[in-house]
Amino acid sequence: MASEAARTGDPAEGVQGRRRGWTVGRAAASAVPVAFVPIWSSGYIAGTIGARAGPTLALVAWRFVLAAAVLGAIAAATRAPWPRGRAVYAHLLVSGVLLQTVQLGGVFLGLGRGVPAGLSSLILSACPLVVAAAAVPLFAERLTARQWAGLAVGLLGVLVAVSGRLSGGGDLTGYAFTGLALAGLAAGTLYQKRFGRSVDLRTGTTVQLVGAAVTCLPLAAAYGGLDVPMTAAALGSLAWLATVNSIAALLLLFVLLRRSSGGAATSLLYLVPPVTALLAVPILGQDITAGVAAGMVVSAAGVLLATVGEFRPES
């Protein structure tokens, strides 16, 4: 149907309509990173609750199974188009295994070998720098000096936030698992940005979750078994991790990767450790330190430097 401006011939009406549409688009684009950080952070809270209730890798594996079933049903109900071609499916399975099985499996196996949670979080917070550096030769992305400074400042903020919680512990195997988790997160992010831009997010993410479930189930069976306690804490944690983190958080990350550079999108992960610490105060009863508060301020400044003007409405 023609617009009112077209019917009346008033160009001012058309300009105002375009401006309103652009304003709405800008607001929506700004809302995505704002929502991403607390949603991603909530996974650490739910994961902690679930880990106290039963085997952690079993929780990880079954969250993939449940998330794949839920998102697959949504995709079918909304008649989302499925990918075409074996190569597309292969790319989706690879990115799903890297982002889900390798990253989360590595994190939990490292924690199981004694790697402190604060140090594990700090290691994974190097992801934005890894992604930004790799994106230069891979995607010809060019970050400005301001953005590189923002990435460095953001990492410094994470270090400040978790420095009071770092302690010795863990063995070489545990740190190898944690390093593998970092590699999975960075490689999966880059792979998704390269090969996952043209597929529908509903069906594409479903395929990724299926790949993660198939690879994580035998891993969980070998490390602690597949049993999940039938308790409110375990089942509630599983439901939250599957629907909010494995679906909503992942979809938001993919939207960010489509709208900005890899370094800018992943720089938001710098805010995850301090925001997680903030959420842990009312939910887990943990105290927040002056270092965490200072780290949040520094990380926020770094993220602002790295991302200002980056998140655009999709064209």
JSON list of N, CA, C and O in Angstrom, two decimals, residues 165-217:
[
{"chain": "A", "resi": 165, "resn": "ARG", "atom": "N", "xyz": [40.01, -12.05, 43.36]},
{"chain": "A", "resi": 165, "resn": "ARG", "atom": "CA", "xyz": [39.49, -13.41, 43.48]},
{"chain": "A", "resi": 165, "resn": "ARG", "atom": "C", "xyz": [40.44, -14.44, 42.88]},
{"chain": "A", "resi": 165, "resn": "ARG", "atom": "O", "xyz": [40.15, -15.64, 42.89]},
{"chain": "A", "resi": 166, "resn": "LEU", "atom": "N", "xyz": [41.56, -13.98, 42.30]},
{"chain": "A", "resi": 166, "resn": "LEU", "atom": "CA", "xyz": [42.51, -14.92, 41.71]},
{"chain": "A", "resi": 166, "resn": "LEU", "atom": "C", "xyz": [43.29, -15.62, 42.81]},
{"chain": "A", "resi": 166, "resn": "LEU", "atom": "O", "xyz": [43.74, -15.02, 43.77]},
{"chain": "A", "resi": 167, "resn": "SER", "atom": "N", "xyz": [43.46, -16.89, 42.65]},
{"chain": "A", "resi": 167, "resn": "SER", "atom": "CA", "xyz": [44.25, -17.66, 43.62]},
{"chain": "A", "resi": 167, "resn": "SER", "atom": "C", "xyz": [44.89, -18.81, 42.90]},
{"chain": "A", "resi": 167, "resn": "SER", "atom": "O", "xyz": [44.54, -19.15, 41.77]},
{"chain": "A", "resi": 168, "resn": "GLY", "atom": "N", "xyz": [45.86, -19.42, 43.52]},
{"chain": "A", "resi": 168, "resn": "GLY", "atom": "CA", "xyz": [46.54, -20.55, 42.92]},
{"chain": "A", "resi": 168, "resn": "GLY", "atom": "C", "xyz": [45.62, -21.74, 42.83]},
{"chain": "A", "resi": 168, "resn": "GLY", "atom": "O", "xyz": [44.58, -21.83, 43.45]},
{"chain": "A", "resi": 169, "resn": "GLY", "atom": "N", "xyz": [46.02, -22.71, 42.05]},
{"chain": "A", "resi": 169, "resn": "GLY", "atom": "CA", "xyz": [45.22, -23.91, 41.91]},
{"chain": "A", "resi": 169, "resn": "GLY", "atom": "C", "xyz": [45.20, -24.38, 40.48]},
{"chain": "A", "resi": 169, "resn": "GLY", "atom": "O", "xyz": [45.56, -23.65, 39.56]},
{"chain": "A", "resi": 170, "resn": "GLY", "atom": "N", "xyz": [44.78, -25.61, 40.30]},
{"chain": "A", "resi": 170, "resn": "GLY", "atom": "CA", "xyz": [44.71, -26.16, 38.98]},
{"chain": "A", "resi": 170, "resn": "GLY", "atom": "C", "xyz": [46.03, -26.78, 38.56]},
{"chain": "A", "resi": 170, "resn": "GLY", "atom": "O", "xyz": [47.07, -26.56, 39.18]},
{"chain": "A", "resi": 171, "resn": "ASP", "atom": "N", "xyz": [45.99, -27.56, 37.50]},
{"chain": "A", "resi": 171, "resn": "ASP", "atom": "CA", "xyz": [47.19, -28.16, 36.97]},
{"chain": "A", "resi": 171, "resn": "ASP", "atom": "C", "xyz": [47.30, -27.83, 35.49]},
{"chain": "A", "resi": 171, "resn": "ASP", "atom": "O", "xyz": [46.44, -27.13, 34.94]},
{"chain": "A", "resi": 172, "resn": "LEU", "atom": "N", "xyz": [48.34, -28.29, 34.85]},
{"chain": "A", "resi": 172, "resn": "LEU", "atom": "CA", "xyz": [48.55, -27.97, 33.45]},
{"chain": "A", "resi": 172, "resn": "LEU", "atom": "C", "xyz": [47.40, -28.46, 32.57]},
{"chain": "A", "resi": 172, "resn": "LEU", "atom": "O", "xyz": [47.01, -27.80, 31.61]},
{"chain": "A", "resi": 173, "resn": "THR", "atom": "N", "xyz": [46.86, -29.61, 32.91]},
{"chain": "A", "resi": 173, "resn": "THR", "atom": "CA", "xyz": [45.74, -30.13, 32.14]},
{"chain": "A", "resi": 173, "resn": "THR", "atom": "C", "xyz": [44.53, -29.22, 32.25]},
{"chain": "A", "resi": 173, "resn": "THR", "atom": "O", "xyz": [43.84, -28.95, 31.26]},
{"chain": "A", "resi": 174, "resn": "GLY", "atom": "N", "xyz": [44.28, -28.73, 33.46]},
{"chain": "A", "resi": 174, "resn": "GLY", "atom": "CA", "xyz": [43.15, -27.82, 33.66]},
{"chain": "A", "resi": 174, "resn": "GLY", "atom": "C", "xyz": [43.31, -26.54, 32.86]},
{"chain": "A", "resi": 174, "resn": "GLY", "atom": "O", "xyz": [42.35, -26.06, 32.24]},
{"chain": "A", "resi": 175, "resn": "TYR", "atom": "N", "xyz": [44.52, -25.98, 32.87]},
{"chain": "A", "resi": 175, "resn": "TYR", "atom": "CA", "xyz": [44.75, -24.76, 32.11]},
{"chain": "A", "resi": 175, "resn": "TYR", "atom": "C", "xyz": [44.71, -25.02, 30.61]},
{"chain": "A", "resi": 175, "resn": "TYR", "atom": "O", "xyz": [44.32, -24.14, 29.82]},
{"chain": "A", "resi": 176, "resn": "ALA", "atom": "N", "xyz": [45.09, -26.22, 30.20]},
{"chain": "A", "resi": 176, "resn": "ALA", "atom": "CA", "xyz": [44.98, -26.58, 28.78]},
{"chain": "A", "resi": 176, "resn": "ALA", "atom": "C", "xyz": [43.52, -26.62, 28.36]},
{"chain": "A", "resi": 176, "resn": "ALA", "atom": "O", "xyz": [43.17, -26.16, 27.27]},
{"chain": "A", "resi": 177, "resn": "PHE", "atom": "N", "xyz": [42.67, -27.17, 29.22]},
{"chain": "A", "resi": 177, "resn": "PHE", "atom": "CA", "xyz": [41.23, -27.19, 28.92]},
{"chain": "A", "resi": 177, "resn": "PHE", "atom": "C", "xyz": [40.68, -25.77, 28.81]},
{"chain": "A", "resi": 177, "resn": "PHE", "atom": "O", "xyz": [39.87, -25.46, 27.92]},
{"chain": "A", "resi": 178, "resn": "THR", "atom": "N", "xyz": [41.11, -24.89, 29.72]},
{"chain": "A", "resi": 178, "resn": "THR", "atom": "CA", "xyz": [40.62, -23.50, 29.70]},
{"chain": "A", "resi": 178, "resn": "THR", "atom": "C", "xyz": [41.12, -22.78, 28.45]},
{"chain": "A", "resi": 178, "resn": "THR", "atom": "O", "xyz": [40.38, -22.00, 27.83]},
{"chain": "A", "resi": 179, "resn": "GLY", "atom": "N", "xyz": [42.37, -23.03, 28.09]},
{"chain": "A", "resi": 179, "resn": "GLY", "atom": "CA", "xyz": [42.89, -22.45, 26.84]},
{"chain": "A", "resi": 179, "resn": "GLY", "atom": "C", "xyz": [42.13, -22.97, 25.63]},
{"chain": "A", "resi": 179, "resn": "GLY", "atom": "O", "xyz": [41.88, -22.23, 24.67]},
{"chain": "A", "resi": 180, "resn": "LEU", "atom": "N", "xyz": [41.74, -24.25, 25.67]},
{"chain": "A", "resi": 180, "resn": "LEU", "atom": "CA", "xyz": [40.94, -24.82, 24.59]},
{"chain": "A", "resi": 180, "resn": "LEU", "atom": "C", "xyz": [39.58, -24.13, 24.52]},
{"chain": "A", "resi": 180, "resn": "LEU", "atom": "O", "xyz": [39.05, -23.89, 23.42]},
{"chain": "A", "resi": 181, "resn": "ALA", "atom": "N", "xyz": [39.00, -23.80, 25.68]},
{"chain": "A", "resi": 181, "resn": "ALA", "atom": "CA", "xyz": [37.73, -23.09, 25.70]},
{"chain": "A", "resi": 181, "resn": "ALA", "atom": "C", "xyz": [37.85, -21.72, 25.04]},
{"chain": "A", "resi": 181, "resn": "ALA", "atom": "O", "xyz": [36.97, -21.31, 24.27]},
{"chain": "A", "resi": 182, "resn": "LEU", "atom": "N", "xyz": [38.94, -21.00, 25.33]},
{"chain": "A", "resi": 182, "resn": "LEU", "atom": "CA", "xyz": [39.18, -19.71, 24.69]},
{"chain": "A", "resi": 182, "resn": "LEU", "atom": "C", "xyz": [39.30, -19.87, 23.18]},
{"chain": "A", "resi": 182, "resn": "LEU", "atom": "O", "xyz": [38.73, -19.09, 22.42]},
{"chain": "A", "resi": 183, "resn": "ALA", "atom": "N", "xyz": [40.05, -20.89, 22.76]},
{"chain": "A", "resi": 183, "resn": "ALA", "atom": "CA", "xyz": [40.21, -21.13, 21.33]},
{"chain": "A", "resi": 183, "resn": "ALA", "atom": "C", "xyz": [38.87, -21.44, 20.67]},
{"chain": "A", "resi": 183, "resn": "ALA", "atom": "O", "xyz": [38.59, -20.99, 19.56]},
{"chain": "A", "resi": 184, "resn": "GLY", "atom": "N", "xyz": [38.03, -22.23, 21.36]},
{"chain": "A", "resi": 184, "resn": "GLY", "atom": "CA", "xyz": [36.73, -22.55, 20.81]},
{"chain": "A", "resi": 184, "resn": "GLY", "atom": "C", "xyz": [35.84, -21.34, 20.66]},
{"chain": "A", "resi": 184, "resn": "GLY", "atom": "O", "xyz": [35.16, -21.17, 19.63]},
{"chain": "A", "resi": 185, "resn": "LEU", "atom": "N", "xyz": [35.83, -20.47, 21.67]},
{"chain": "A", "resi": 185, "resn": "LEU", "atom": "CA", "xyz": [35.01, -19.27, 21.62]},
{"chain": "A", "resi": 185, "resn": "LEU", "atom": "C", "xyz": [35.47, -18.33, 20.51]},
{"chain": "A", "resi": 185, "resn": "LEU", "atom": "O", "xyz": [34.66, -17.81, 19.73]},
{"chain": "A", "resi": 186, "resn": "ALA", "atom": "N", "xyz": [36.79, -18.11, 20.41]},
{"chain": "A", "resi": 186, "resn": "ALA", "atom": "CA", "xyz": [37.32, -17.21, 19.39]},
{"chain": "A", "resi": 186, "resn": "ALA", "atom": "C", "xyz": [37.14, -17.79, 17.99]},
{"chain": "A", "resi": 186, "resn": "ALA", "atom": "O", "xyz": [36.67, -17.10, 17.08]},
{"chain": "A", "resi": 187, "resn": "ALA", "atom": "N", "xyz": [37.50, -19.06, 17.82]},
{"chain": "A", "resi": 187, "resn": "ALA", "atom": "CA", "xyz": [37.38, -19.68, 16.50]},
{"chain": "A", "resi": 187, "resn": "ALA", "atom": "C", "xyz": [35.93, -19.80, 16.08]},
{"chain": "A", "resi": 187, "resn": "ALA", "atom": "O", "xyz": [35.58, -19.58, 14.90]},
{"chain": "A", "resi": 188, "resn": "GLY", "atom": "N", "xyz": [35.05, -20.15, 17.01]},
{"chain": "A", "resi": 188, "resn": "GLY", "atom": "CA", "xyz": [33.63, -20.25, 16.68]},
{"chain": "A", "resi": 188, "resn": "GLY", "atom": "C", "xyz": [33.04, -18.91, 16.28]},
{"chain": "A", "resi": 188, "resn": "GLY", "atom": "O", "xyz": [32.21, -18.84, 15.37]},
{"chain": "A", "resi": 189, "resn": "THR", "atom": "N", "xyz": [33.46, -17.85, 16.96]},
{"chain": "A", "resi": 189, "resn": "THR", "atom": "CA", "xyz": [32.98, -16.51, 16.62]},
{"chain": "A", "resi": 189, "resn": "THR", "atom": "C", "xyz": [33.41, -16.12, 15.22]},
{"chain": "A", "resi": 189, "resn": "THR", "atom": "O", "xyz": [32.62, -15.61, 14.41]},
{"chain": "A", "resi": 190, "resn": "LEU", "atom": "N", "xyz": [34.69, -16.36, 14.90]},
{"chain": "A", "resi": 190, "resn": "LEU", "atom": "CA", "xyz": [35.20, -16.03, 13.58]},
{"chain": "A", "resi": 190, "resn": "LEU", "atom": "C", "xyz": [34.54, -16.89, 12.50]},
{"chain": "A", "resi": 190, "resn": "LEU", "atom": "O", "xyz": [34.20, -16.41, 11.42]},
{"chain": "A", "resi": 191, "resn": "TYR", "atom": "N", "xyz": [34.35, -18.16, 12.80]},
{"chain": "A", "resi": 191, "resn": "TYR", "atom": "CA", "xyz": [33.73, -19.07, 11.83]},
{"chain": "A", "resi": 191, "resn": "TYR", "atom": "C", "xyz": [32.28, -18.68, 11.57]},
{"chain": "A", "resi": 191, "resn": "TYR", "atom": "O", "xyz": [31.81, -18.70, 10.43]},
{"chain": "A", "resi": 192, "resn": "GLN", "atom": "N", "xyz": [31.58, -18.31, 12.64]},
{"chain": "A", "resi": 192, "resn": "GLN", "atom": "CA", "xyz": [30.19, -17.87, 12.49]},
{"chain": "A", "resi": 192, "resn": "GLN", "atom": "C", "xyz": [30.11, -16.61, 11.65]},
{"chain": "A", "resi": 192, "resn": "GLN", "atom": "O", "xyz": [29.22, -16.46, 10.80]},
{"chain": "A", "resi": 193, "resn": "LYS", "atom": "N", "xyz": [31.02, -15.68, 11.87]},
{"chain": "A", "resi": 193, "resn": "LYS", "atom": "CA", "xyz": [31.00, -14.43, 11.12]},
{"chain": "A", "resi": 193, "resn": "LYS", "atom": "C", "xyz": [31.29, -14.69, 9.63]},
{"chain": "A", "resi": 193, "resn": "LYS", "atom": "O", "xyz": [30.74, -14.01, 8.77]},
{"chain": "A", "resi": 194, "resn": "ARG", "atom": "N", "xyz": [32.13, -15.68, 9.37]},
{"chain": "A", "resi": 194, "resn": "ARG", "atom": "CA", "xyz": [32.50, -15.97, 7.97]},
{"chain": "A", "resi": 194, "resn": "ARG", "atom": "C", "xyz": [31.43, -16.78, 7.25]},
{"chain": "A", "resi": 194, "resn": "ARG", "atom": "O", "xyz": [31.10, -16.49, 6.08]},
{"chain": "A", "resi": 195, "resn": "PHE", "atom": "N", "xyz": [30.84, -17.78, 7.90]},
{"chain": "A", "resi": 195, "resn": "PHE", "atom": "CA", "xyz": [29.97, -18.71, 7.19]},
{"chain": "A", "resi": 195, "resn": "PHE", "atom": "C", "xyz": [28.51, -18.68, 7.64]},
{"chain": "A", "resi": 195, "resn": "PHE", "atom": "O", "xyz": [27.68, -19.38, 7.05]},
{"chain": "A", "resi": 196, "resn": "GLY", "atom": "N", "xyz": [28.19, -17.94, 8.70]},
{"chain": "A", "resi": 196, "resn": "GLY", "atom": "CA", "xyz": [26.84, -18.00, 9.23]},
{"chain": "A", "resi": 196, "resn": "GLY", "atom": "C", "xyz": [25.99, -16.79, 8.98]},
{"chain": "A", "resi": 196, "resn": "GLY", "atom": "O", "xyz": [24.93, -16.63, 9.60]},
{"chain": "A", "resi": 197, "resn": "ARG", "atom": "N", "xyz": [26.38, -15.93, 8.06]},
{"chain": "A", "resi": 197, "resn": "ARG", "atom": "CA", "xyz": [25.66, -14.68, 7.87]},
{"chain": "A", "resi": 197, "resn": "ARG", "atom": "C", "xyz": [24.42, -14.83, 7.00]},
{"chain": "A", "resi": 197, "resn": "ARG", "atom": "O", "xyz": [23.48, -14.04, 7.11]},
{"chain": "A", "resi": 198, "resn": "SER", "atom": "N", "xyz": [24.40, -15.83, 6.13]},
{"chain": "A", "resi": 198, "resn": "SER", "atom": "CA", "xyz": [23.31, -15.91, 5.15]},
{"chain": "A", "resi": 198, "resn": "SER", "atom": "C", "xyz": [22.17, -16.84, 5.55]},
{"chain": "A", "resi": 198, "resn": "SER", "atom": "O", "xyz": [21.16, -16.89, 4.86]},
{"chain": "A", "resi": 199, "resn": "VAL", "atom": "N", "xyz": [22.32, -17.57, 6.66]},
{"chain": "A", "resi": 199, "resn": "VAL", "atom": "CA", "xyz": [21.28, -18.53, 7.04]},
{"chain": "A", "resi": 199, "resn": "VAL", "atom": "C", "xyz": [20.30, -17.89, 8.00]},
{"chain": "A", "resi": 199, "resn": "VAL", "atom": "O", "xyz": [20.62, -16.90, 8.69]},
{"chain": "A", "resi": 200, "resn": "ASP", "atom": "N", "xyz": [19.09, -18.45, 8.06]},
{"chain": "A", "resi": 200, "resn": "ASP", "atom": "CA", "xyz": [18.10, -17.99, 9.03]},
{"chain": "A", "resi": 200, "resn": "ASP", "atom": "C", "xyz": [18.60, -18.35, 10.43]},
{"chain": "A", "resi": 200, "resn": "ASP", "atom": "O", "xyz": [19.04, -19.49, 10.67]},
{"chain": "A", "resi": 201, "resn": "LEU", "atom": "N", "xyz": [18.54, -17.40, 11.35]},
{"chain": "A", "resi": 201, "resn": "LEU", "atom": "CA", "xyz": [19.10, -17.63, 12.68]},
{"chain": "A", "resi": 201, "resn": "LEU", "atom": "C", "xyz": [18.35, -18.72, 13.44]},
{"chain": "A", "resi": 201, "resn": "LEU", "atom": "O", "xyz": [18.94, -19.43, 14.26]},
{"chain": "A", "resi": 202, "resn": "ARG", "atom": "N", "xyz": [17.06, -18.87, 13.20]},
{"chain": "A", "resi": 202, "resn": "ARG", "atom": "CA", "xyz": [16.30, -19.89, 13.93]},
{"chain": "A", "resi": 202, "resn": "ARG", "atom": "C", "xyz": [16.71, -21.30, 13.54]},
{"chain": "A", "resi": 202, "resn": "ARG", "atom": "O", "xyz": [17.03, -22.14, 14.40]},
{"chain": "A", "resi": 203, "resn": "THR", "atom": "N", "xyz": [16.75, -21.57, 12.24]},
{"chain": "A", "resi": 203, "resn": "THR", "atom": "CA", "xyz": [17.10, -22.92, 11.80]},
{"chain": "A", "resi": 203, "resn": "THR", "atom": "C", "xyz": [18.61, -23.15, 11.87]},
{"chain": "A", "resi": 203, "resn": "THR", "atom": "O", "xyz": [19.05, -24.24, 12.21]},
{"chain": "A", "resi": 204, "resn": "GLY", "atom": "N", "xyz": [19.39, -22.12, 11.55]},
{"chain": "A", "resi": 204, "resn": "GLY", "atom": "CA", "xyz": [20.84, -22.28, 11.61]},
{"chain": "A", "resi": 204, "resn": "GLY", "atom": "C", "xyz": [21.32, -22.59, 13.02]},
{"chain": "A", "resi": 204, "resn": "GLY", "atom": "O", "xyz": [22.17, -23.47, 13.22]},
{"chain": "A", "resi": 205, "resn": "THR", "atom": "N", "xyz": [20.78, -21.89, 14.00]},
{"chain": "A", "resi": 205, "resn": "THR", "atom": "CA", "xyz": [21.18, -22.13, 15.38]},
{"chain": "A", "resi": 205, "resn": "THR", "atom": "C", "xyz": [20.69, -23.50, 15.86]},
{"chain": "A", "resi": 205, "resn": "THR", "atom": "O", "xyz": [21.36, -24.16, 16.66]},
{"chain": "A", "resi": 206, "resn": "THR", "atom": "N", "xyz": [19.54, -23.93, 15.37]},
{"chain": "A", "resi": 206, "resn": "THR", "atom": "CA", "xyz": [19.06, -25.27, 15.72]},
{"chain": "A", "resi": 206, "resn": "THR", "atom": "C", "xyz": [20.06, -26.34, 15.26]},
{"chain": "A", "resi": 206, "resn": "THR", "atom": "O", "xyz": [20.38, -27.27, 16.00]},
{"chain": "A", "resi": 207, "resn": "VAL", "atom": "N", "xyz": [20.54, -26.20, 14.03]},
{"chain": "A", "resi": 207, "resn": "VAL", "atom": "CA", "xyz": [21.53, -27.15, 13.52]},
{"chain": "A", "resi": 207, "resn": "VAL", "atom": "C", "xyz": [22.79, -27.12, 14.38]},
{"chain": "A", "resi": 207, "resn": "VAL", "atom": "O", "xyz": [23.38, -28.17, 14.70]},
{"chain": "A", "resi": 208, "resn": "GLN", "atom": "N", "xyz": [23.23, -25.94, 14.77]},
{"chain": "A", "resi": 208, "resn": "GLN", "atom": "CA", "xyz": [24.42, -25.82, 15.61]},
{"chain": "A", "resi": 208, "resn": "GLN", "atom": "C", "xyz": [24.22, -26.52, 16.95]},
{"chain": "A", "resi": 208, "resn": "GLN", "atom": "O", "xyz": [25.11, -27.20, 17.46]},
{"chain": "A", "resi": 209, "resn": "LEU", "atom": "N", "xyz": [23.04, -26.36, 17.53]},
{"chain": "A", "resi": 209, "resn": "LEU", "atom": "CA", "xyz": [22.76, -26.99, 18.83]},
{"chain": "A", "resi": 209, "resn": "LEU", "atom": "C", "xyz": [22.69, -28.51, 18.71]},
{"chain": "A", "resi": 209, "resn": "LEU", "atom": "O", "xyz": [23.10, -29.22, 19.63]},
{"chain": "A", "resi": 210, "resn": "VAL", "atom": "N", "xyz": [22.20, -29.00, 17.59]},
{"chain": "A", "resi": 210, "resn": "VAL", "atom": "CA", "xyz": [22.19, -30.45, 17.37]},
{"chain": "A", "resi": 210, "resn": "VAL", "atom": "C", "xyz": [23.62, -30.98, 17.33]},
{"chain": "A", "resi": 210, "resn": "VAL", "atom": "O", "xyz": [23.95, -32.00, 17.94]},
{"chain": "A", "resi": 211, "resn": "GLY", "atom": "N", "xyz": [24.49, -30.27, 16.61]},
{"chain": "A", "resi": 211, "resn": "GLY", "atom": "CA", "xyz": [25.89, -30.67, 16.56]},
{"chain": "A", "resi": 211, "resn": "GLY", "atom": "C", "xyz": [26.54, -30.64, 17.93]},
{"chain": "A", "resi": 211, "resn": "GLY", "atom": "O", "xyz": [27.33, -31.54, 18.28]},
{"chain": "A", "resi": 212, "resn": "ALA", "atom": "N", "xyz": [26.21, -29.63, 18.73]},
{"chain": "A", "resi": 212, "resn": "ALA", "atom": "CA", "xyz": [26.77, -29.53, 20.07]},
{"chain": "A", "resi": 212, "resn": "ALA", "atom": "C", "xyz": [26.27, -30.67, 20.96]},
{"chain": "A", "resi": 212, "resn": "ALA", "atom": "O", "xyz": [27.04, -31.26, 21.73]},
{"chain": "A", "resi": 213, "resn": "ALA", "atom": "N", "xyz": [24.99, -31.00, 20.85]},
{"chain": "A", "resi": 213, "resn": "ALA", "atom": "CA", "xyz": [24.43, -32.09, 21.66]},
{"chain": "A", "resi": 213, "resn": "ALA", "atom": "C", "xyz": [25.06, -33.43, 21.31]},
{"chain": "A", "resi": 213, "resn": "ALA", "atom": "O", "xyz": [25.43, -34.21, 22.20]},
{"chain": "A", "resi": 214, "resn": "VAL", "atom": "N", "xyz": [25.20, -33.71, 20.02]},
{"chain": "A", "resi": 214, "resn": "VAL", "atom": "CA", "xyz": [25.75, -34.99, 19.58]},
{"chain": "A", "resi": 214, "resn": "VAL", "atom": "C", "xyz": [27.19, -35.17, 20.06]},
{"chain": "A", "resi": 214, "resn": "VAL", "atom": "O", "xyz": [27.61, -36.27, 20.43]},
{"chain": "A", "resi": 215, "resn": "THR", "atom": "N", "xyz": [27.97, -34.09, 20.07]},
{"chain": "A", "resi": 215, "resn": "THR", "atom": "CA", "xyz": [29.36, -34.19, 20.49]},
{"chain": "A", "resi": 215, "resn": "THR", "atom": "C", "xyz": [29.55, -34.11, 22.00]},
{"chain": "A", "resi": 215, "resn": "THR", "atom": "O", "xyz": [30.52, -34.65, 22.54]},
{"chain": "A", "resi": 216, "resn": "CYS", "atom": "N", "xyz": [28.62, -33.44, 22.69]},
{"chain": "A", "resi": 216, "resn": "CYS", "atom": "CA", "xyz": [28.79, -33.25, 24.13]},
{"chain": "A", "resi": 216, "resn": "CYS", "atom": "C", "xyz": [28.24, -34.42, 24.96]},
{"chain": "A", "resi": 216, "resn": "CYS", "atom": "O", "xyz": [28.74, -34.69, 26.05]},
{"chain": "A", "resi": 217, "resn": "LEU", "atom": "N", "xyz": [27.24, -35.12, 24.45]},
{"chain": "A", "resi": 217, "resn": "LEU", "atom": "CA", "xyz": [26.65, -36.23, 25.22]},
{"chain": "A", "resi": 217, "resn": "LEU", "atom": "C", "xyz": [27.67, -37.32, 25.55]},
{"chain": "A", "resi": 217, "resn": "LEU", "atom": "O", "xyz": [27.76, -37.74, 26.72]}
]
